[in-house]
CSV table of C-alpha atoms in Angstrom, one decimal:
chain,number,residue,atom,x,y,z
A,1,UNK,CA,7.6,6.3,14.1
A,2,UNK,CA,4.6,8.2,15.2
A,3,UNK,CA,1.4,8.6,13.4
A,4,UNK,CA,-2.5,8.6,13.7
A,5,UNK,CA,-4.8,6.2,12.0
A,6,UNK,CA,-8.4,7.2,11.1
A,7,UNK,CA,-11.5,5.6,9.9
A,8,UNK,CA,-15.2,6.7,9.5
A,9,UNK,CA,-18.5,4.9,9.0
A,10,UNK,CA,-21.5,6.7,7.2
A,11,UNK,CA,-25.1,6.5,7.5
A,12,UNK,CA,-25.8,6.4,3.7
A,13,UNK,CA,-24.1,6.7,0.4
A,14,UNK,CA,-23.5,10.4,0.9
A,15,UNK,CA,-19.9,10.6,2.4
A,16,UNK,CA,-20.9,13.6,4.6
A,17,UNK,CA,-23.2,11.5,6.6
A,18,UNK,CA,-20.6,10.4,9.0
A,19,UNK,CA,-22.1,8.4,12.0
A,20,UNK,CA,-18.9,7.3,13.6
A,21,UNK,CA,-15.2,8.3,13.7
A,22,UNK,CA,-12.4,6.2,15.1
A,23,UNK,CA,-8.8,7.4,15.7
A,24,UNK,CA,-5.8,5.4,16.9
A,25,UNK,CA,-2.6,7.0,17.9
A,26,UNK,CA,0.7,4.9,17.2
A,27,UNK,CA,4.1,5.8,18.8
A,28,UNK,CA,7.0,3.6,17.9
A,29,UNK,CA,4.7,0.9,16.7
A,30,UNK,CA,2.6,0.8,19.8
A,31,UNK,CA,-1.0,2.1,20.3
A,32,UNK,CA,-0.9,4.9,22.9
A,33,UNK,CA,-4.3,6.5,22.6
A,34,UNK,CA,-7.8,5.6,21.1
A,35,UNK,CA,-10.7,7.8,20.3
A,36,UNK,CA,-14.1,6.7,19.1
A,37,UNK,CA,-17.2,8.9,18.9
A,38,UNK,CA,-20.7,8.2,17.5
A,39,UNK,CA,-22.1,11.2,15.6
A,40,UNK,CA,-25.7,12.1,14.6
A,41,UNK,CA,-25.5,13.0,11.0
A,42,UNK,CA,-29.1,14.4,11.0
A,43,UNK,CA,-29.7,12.1,7.9
A,44,UNK,CA,-31.5,9.0,7.0
A,45,UNK,CA,-29.8,5.6,7.7
A,46,UNK,CA,-29.7,3.4,4.7
A,47,UNK,CA,-30.5,-0.2,5.6
A,48,UNK,CA,-27.6,-1.3,3.5
A,49,UNK,CA,-25.2,0.8,5.5
A,50,UNK,CA,-26.7,-0.3,8.7
A,51,UNK,CA,-26.2,-4.0,7.7
A,52,UNK,CA,-22.5,-3.3,7.2
A,53,UNK,CA,-21.6,-1.4,10.4
A,54,UNK,CA,-24.7,-2.1,12.7
A,55,UNK,CA,-25.1,1.6,13.7
A,56,UNK,CA,-28.7,2.7,13.7
A,57,UNK,CA,-30.5,6.1,13.8
A,58,UNK,CA,-31.6,5.2,17.3
A,59,UNK,CA,-28.2,4.7,18.6
A,60,UNK,CA,-27.0,8.2,17.5
A,61,UNK,CA,-30.3,10.1,18.5
A,62,UNK,CA,-28.6,11.7,21.4
A,63,UNK,CA,-25.0,11.8,20.0
A,64,UNK,CA,-23.3,15.1,18.9
A,65,UNK,CA,-23.4,16.4,15.4
A,66,UNK,CA,-20.2,16.7,13.3
A,67,UNK,CA,-19.9,20.3,14.0
A,68,UNK,CA,-19.8,19.7,17.8
A,69,UNK,CA,-17.0,17.2,17.6
A,70,UNK,CA,-15.1,19.2,15.0
A,71,UNK,CA,-12.9,21.1,17.5
A,72,UNK,CA,-11.5,17.9,19.1
A,73,UNK,CA,-11.0,16.1,15.8
A,74,UNK,CA,-9.1,19.2,14.5
A,75,UNK,CA,-7.0,19.3,17.7
A,76,UNK,CA,-6.1,15.5,17.2
A,77,UNK,CA,-5.2,15.3,13.5
A,78,UNK,CA,-4.2,18.9,12.4
A,79,UNK,CA,-0.7,18.8,11.0
A,80,UNK,CA,-0.3,15.2,12.1
A,81,UNK,CA,0.5,12.3,9.7
A,82,UNK,CA,-3.0,10.6,9.5
A,83,UNK,CA,-3.3,7.2,7.9
A,84,UNK,CA,-6.5,6.2,6.2
A,85,UNK,CA,-7.2,3.1,4.1
A,86,UNK,CA,-8.5,4.2,0.7
A,87,UNK,CA,-9.6,7.7,-0.1
A,88,UNK,CA,-13.1,7.3,1.3
A,89,UNK,CA,-12.3,8.4,4.9
A,90,UNK,CA,-10.4,11.5,3.8
A,91,UNK,CA,-13.1,12.5,1.5
A,92,UNK,CA,-15.8,12.0,4.1
A,93,UNK,CA,-14.1,14.2,6.5
A,94,UNK,CA,-13.9,17.0,3.9
A,95,UNK,CA,-17.4,16.5,2.7
A,96,UNK,CA,-18.6,16.9,6.3
A,97,UNK,CA,-16.6,20.1,6.6
A,98,UNK,CA,-18.3,21.3,3.5
A,99,UNK,CA,-21.8,20.4,4.8
A,100,UNK,CA,-21.3,22.3,8.1
A,101,UNK,CA,-19.5,25.2,6.4
A,102,UNK,CA,-16.3,24.5,8.3
A,103,UNK,CA,-12.7,25.0,7.3
A,104,UNK,CA,-10.9,21.9,6.1
A,105,UNK,CA,-8.8,20.1,8.7
A,106,UNK,CA,-5.4,19.9,7.4
A,107,UNK,CA,-3.5,16.7,8.6
A,108,UNK,CA,-0.8,15.0,6.3
A,109,UNK,CA,-3.0,12.4,4.9
A,110,UNK,CA,-1.3,9.1,4.0
A,111,UNK,CA,-3.3,6.3,2.3
A,112,UNK,CA,-2.3,2.8,3.8
A,113,UNK,CA,-3.7,1.1,0.7
A,114,UNK,CA,-0.8,2.7,-1.3
A,115,UNK,CA,1.6,1.4,1.3
A,116,UNK,CA,0.2,-2.1,1.0
A,117,UNK,CA,0.5,-2.1,-2.9
A,118,UNK,CA,4.1,-1.2,-2.6
A,119,UNK,CA,4.9,-3.5,0.2
A,120,UNK,CA,3.2,-6.8,-0.7
A,121,UNK,CA,3.5,-7.2,-4.4
A,122,UNK,CA,0.8,-9.9,-4.5
A,123,UNK,CA,-1.6,-7.1,-3.7
A,124,UNK,CA,0.0,-4.5,-6.1
A,125,UNK,CA,-2.9,-4.6,-8.6
A,126,UNK,CA,-5.8,-6.1,-6.5
A,127,UNK,CA,-6.9,-7.5,-3.2
A,128,UNK,CA,-5.5,-4.7,-1.2
A,129,UNK,CA,-8.7,-3.9,0.8
A,130,UNK,CA,-8.3,-3.8,4.5
A,131,UNK,CA,-10.0,-7.1,5.2
A,132,UNK,CA,-7.9,-8.9,2.8
A,133,UNK,CA,-4.5,-7.6,3.9
A,134,UNK,CA,-5.6,-8.2,7.5
A,135,UNK,CA,-6.4,-11.8,6.7
A,136,UNK,CA,-3.1,-12.2,5.0
A,137,UNK,CA,-1.2,-10.9,8.1
A,138,UNK,CA,-3.4,-12.8,10.5
A,139,UNK,CA,-4.9,-9.7,12.0
A,140,UNK,CA,-8.3,-10.4,13.6
A,141,UNK,CA,-10.7,-7.3,14.0
A,142,UNK,CA,-14.3,-6.3,14.0
A,143,UNK,CA,-14.4,-4.9,10.4
A,144,UNK,CA,-16.5,-1.8,9.9
A,145,UNK,CA,-16.2,-0.5,13.5
A,146,UNK,CA,-14.3,2.7,12.8
A,147,UNK,CA,-11.9,2.4,15.7
A,148,UNK,CA,-11.1,-1.3,14.9
A,149,UNK,CA,-10.5,-0.4,11.3
A,150,UNK,CA,-8.4,2.5,12.3
A,151,UNK,CA,-6.3,0.3,14.5
A,152,UNK,CA,-6.0,-2.4,11.9
A,153,UNK,CA,-4.8,0.0,9.2
A,154,UNK,CA,-2.2,1.3,11.7
A,155,UNK,CA,-1.0,-2.2,12.4
A,156,UNK,CA,-0.7,-2.8,8.8
A,157,UNK,CA,1.3,0.2,8.2
A,158,UNK,CA,3.6,-0.6,11.2
A,159,UNK,CA,4.2,-4.1,9.7
A,160,UNK,CA,5.0,-2.5,6.3
A,161,UNK,CA,7.6,-0.2,7.9
A,162,UNK,CA,9.2,-3.2,9.5
A,163,UNK,CA,9.3,-5.2,6.2
A,164,UNK,CA,10.6,-2.5,4.0
A,165,UNK,CA,12.8,-0.8,6.5
A,166,UNK,CA,11.2,2.6,5.6
A,167,UNK,CA,10.0,5.3,8.1
A,168,UNK,CA,6.6,6.6,8.0
A,169,UNK,CA,8.1,10.0,6.7
A,170,UNK,CA,9.9,8.0,3.9
A,171,UNK,CA,6.6,6.3,3.0
A,172,UNK,CA,5.0,9.7,2.4
A,173,UNK,CA,7.5,10.2,-0.5
A,174,UNK,CA,7.4,6.5,-1.6
A,175,UNK,CA,3.6,6.4,-2.2
A,176,UNK,CA,4.0,9.1,-4.7
A,177,UNK,CA,6.4,6.9,-6.8
A,178,UNK,CA,5.6,3.9,-9.1
A,179,UNK,CA,4.6,0.7,-7.4
A,180,UNK,CA,7.5,-1.1,-9.0
A,181,UNK,CA,10.9,0.3,-8.6
A,182,UNK,CA,14.1,-1.0,-10.0
A,183,UNK,CA,16.8,1.5,-9.0
A,184,UNK,CA,17.2,-0.2,-5.5
A,185,UNK,CA,17.7,-3.9,-5.0
A,186,UNK,CA,15.7,-3.9,-1.7
A,187,UNK,CA,12.6,-2.6,-3.6
A,188,UNK,CA,12.4,-4.8,-6.7
A,189,UNK,CA,11.8,-8.3,-5.4
A,190,UNK,CA,8.7,-9.8,-6.9
A,191,UNK,CA,7.4,-13.2,-5.9
A,192,UNK,CA,6.4,-15.5,-8.7
A,193,UNK,CA,2.9,-16.6,-9.2
A,194,UNK,CA,2.7,-20.2,-8.0
A,195,UNK,CA,0.4,-21.1,-10.8
A,196,UNK,CA,2.6,-19.7,-13.5
A,197,UNK,CA,4.3,-21.9,-16.0
A,198,UNK,CA,7.8,-20.6,-15.0
A,199,UNK,CA,7.2,-21.1,-11.3
A,200,UNK,CA,10.6,-21.9,-9.6
A,201,UNK,CA,12.7,-19.8,-11.9
A,202,UNK,CA,14.5,-16.8,-10.6
A,203,UNK,CA,15.0,-14.0,-13.3
A,204,UNK,CA,17.2,-10.9,-13.4
A,205,UNK,CA,17.2,-8.2,-16.1
A,206,UNK,CA,20.2,-6.2,-17.3
A,207,UNK,CA,20.6,-3.5,-20.0
A,208,UNK,CA,17.9,-1.4,-21.7
A,209,UNK,CA,14.7,-3.1,-22.7
A,210,UNK,CA,12.1,-2.1,-25.4
A,211,UNK,CA,9.6,-2.0,-22.6
A,212,UNK,CA,9.8,-0.6,-19.1
A,213,UNK,CA,11.6,-2.9,-16.8
A,214,UNK,CA,8.8,-2.7,-14.4
A,215,UNK,CA,6.5,-4.1,-17.0
A,216,UNK,CA,8.9,-6.9,-17.8
A,217,UNK,CA,9.2,-7.8,-14.3
A,218,UNK,CA,5.5,-7.9,-13.8
A,219,UNK,CA,5.1,-10.1,-16.8
A,220,UNK,CA,7.8,-12.5,-15.5
A,221,UNK,CA,6.2,-12.7,-12.0
A,222,UNK,CA,2.8,-13.4,-13.4
A,223,UNK,CA,4.5,-16.3,-15.3
A,224,UNK,CA,5.9,-17.6,-12.0
A,225,UNK,CA,9.4,-16.2,-11.9
A,226,UNK,CA,10.9,-14.6,-8.8
A,227,UNK,CA,12.2,-11.2,-9.9
A,228,UNK,CA,15.4,-9.9,-8.2
A,229,UNK,CA,18.0,-7.2,-9.1
A,230,UNK,CA,21.1,-9.1,-8.4
A,231,UNK,CA,22.7,-12.2,-10.0
A,232,UNK,CA,23.3,-14.8,-7.3
A,233,UNK,CA,23.7,-18.6,-7.1
A,234,UNK,CA,19.9,-18.8,-6.9
A,235,UNK,CA,19.5,-17.1,-10.4
A,236,UNK,CA,18.3,-19.2,-13.2
A,237,UNK,CA,17.5,-16.7,-15.9
A,238,UNK,CA,19.4,-13.5,-17.0
A,239,UNK,CA,17.7,-11.4,-19.7
A,240,UNK,CA,20.1,-9.2,-21.4
A,241,UNK,CA,18.9,-6.0,-23.1
A,242,UNK,CA,20.8,-3.4,-25.0
A,243,UNK,CA,24.2,-2.6,-23.5
A,244,UNK,CA,25.4,0.9,-23.7
A,245,UNK,CA,29.2,0.3,-23.8
A,246,UNK,CA,30.0,3.9,-22.7
A,247,UNK,CA,28.5,3.1,-19.4
A,248,UNK,CA,30.4,-0.4,-18.9
A,249,UNK,CA,33.8,1.1,-17.6
A,250,UNK,CA,35.6,-0.5,-20.6
A,251,UNK,CA,33.8,-3.9,-20.6
A,252,UNK,CA,31.7,-5.2,-23.2
A,253,UNK,CA,29.2,-6.8,-20.8
A,254,UNK,CA,27.4,-5.6,-17.7
A,255,UNK,CA,28.4,-6.5,-14.3
A,256,UNK,CA,25.5,-8.8,-14.0
A,257,UNK,CA,26.2,-10.5,-17.4
A,258,UNK,CA,29.8,-11.1,-16.3
A,259,UNK,CA,28.7,-12.3,-12.9
A,260,UNK,CA,26.3,-14.9,-14.5
A,261,UNK,CA,29.0,-16.2,-16.8
A,262,UNK,CA,31.4,-16.6,-13.8
A,263,UNK,CA,28.7,-18.6,-11.9
A,264,UNK,CA,28.0,-20.7,-15.1
A,265,UNK,CA,31.8,-21.6,-15.3
A,266,UNK,CA,31.6,-22.6,-11.6
A,267,UNK,CA,28.7,-25.1,-12.3
A,268,UNK,CA,25.7,-23.0,-11.5
A,269,UNK,CA,23.0,-23.5,-14.2
A,270,UNK,CA,21.9,-20.0,-15.5
A,271,UNK,CA,20.3,-19.5,-18.9
A,272,UNK,CA,21.2,-16.2,-20.6
A,273,UNK,CA,18.5,-14.9,-22.7
A,274,UNK,CA,18.0,-11.9,-25.2
A,275,UNK,CA,15.0,-9.8,-24.7
A,276,UNK,CA,13.5,-11.3,-27.8
A,277,UNK,CA,14.1,-14.9,-26.3
A,278,UNK,CA,12.3,-13.7,-23.2
A,279,UNK,CA,9.3,-12.4,-25.2
A,280,UNK,CA,9.1,-15.7,-27.1
A,281,UNK,CA,9.1,-17.7,-23.8
A,282,UNK,CA,6.4,-15.6,-22.1
A,283,UNK,CA,4.2,-15.6,-25.1
A,284,UNK,CA,4.0,-19.4,-25.3
């Protein structure tokens, strides 16, 4: 599992005003190389930006301009899988190339924020900034130093690969797919909101629903339900949608439905609901 992770800092709101680039190289989950360089953007330093990253115009006075470090940057990331957290860093590199009339560098960009949203479902809709996910994973770092941010993004991606058992190459495909997927049991587990009214329930859906199953799962998770794809002894709720009998191999009920009934007969408490029952419950 080999990739690079990149981050930039800018002197002002113009994304082409790059004043620092940091790159970390990861091989099999380990950092094998680091590169950090200060850059003179030949532009003004907004006090707001300086307050964030601490880099001043005086510090970069003798530093190279972007055009001078461009050859090494290109050599490092061209055609390489390169992580960036949120679109800003990728855009900044391209804007700096435009400003200096340079050809775009062509790495295989991969946004680690998209990986975070598909790995930790509590961050699927919000809270997926680098500082927040680093805090969640107990990663300490000096935020807004380009190299430290790059390293942290790489560590986050490494942990995501371990949790999901997806390779970095598989993630390239996965980030182009919906956040919530229901065609693979290992990818549909949603943790229930601890503050939800149904916290502690474990819910499974079967059959066709009138709304996308991803939406139903999200609603259930917000209400506190753990959402899974398989009926087990831990299941407490089964929501049954429309059953297409032509796809049930001669049965009138789905495999999940039959499994739930078997568990109920053995003493496991599982409540079987219609979709309308589910809608009524979550609407209370």
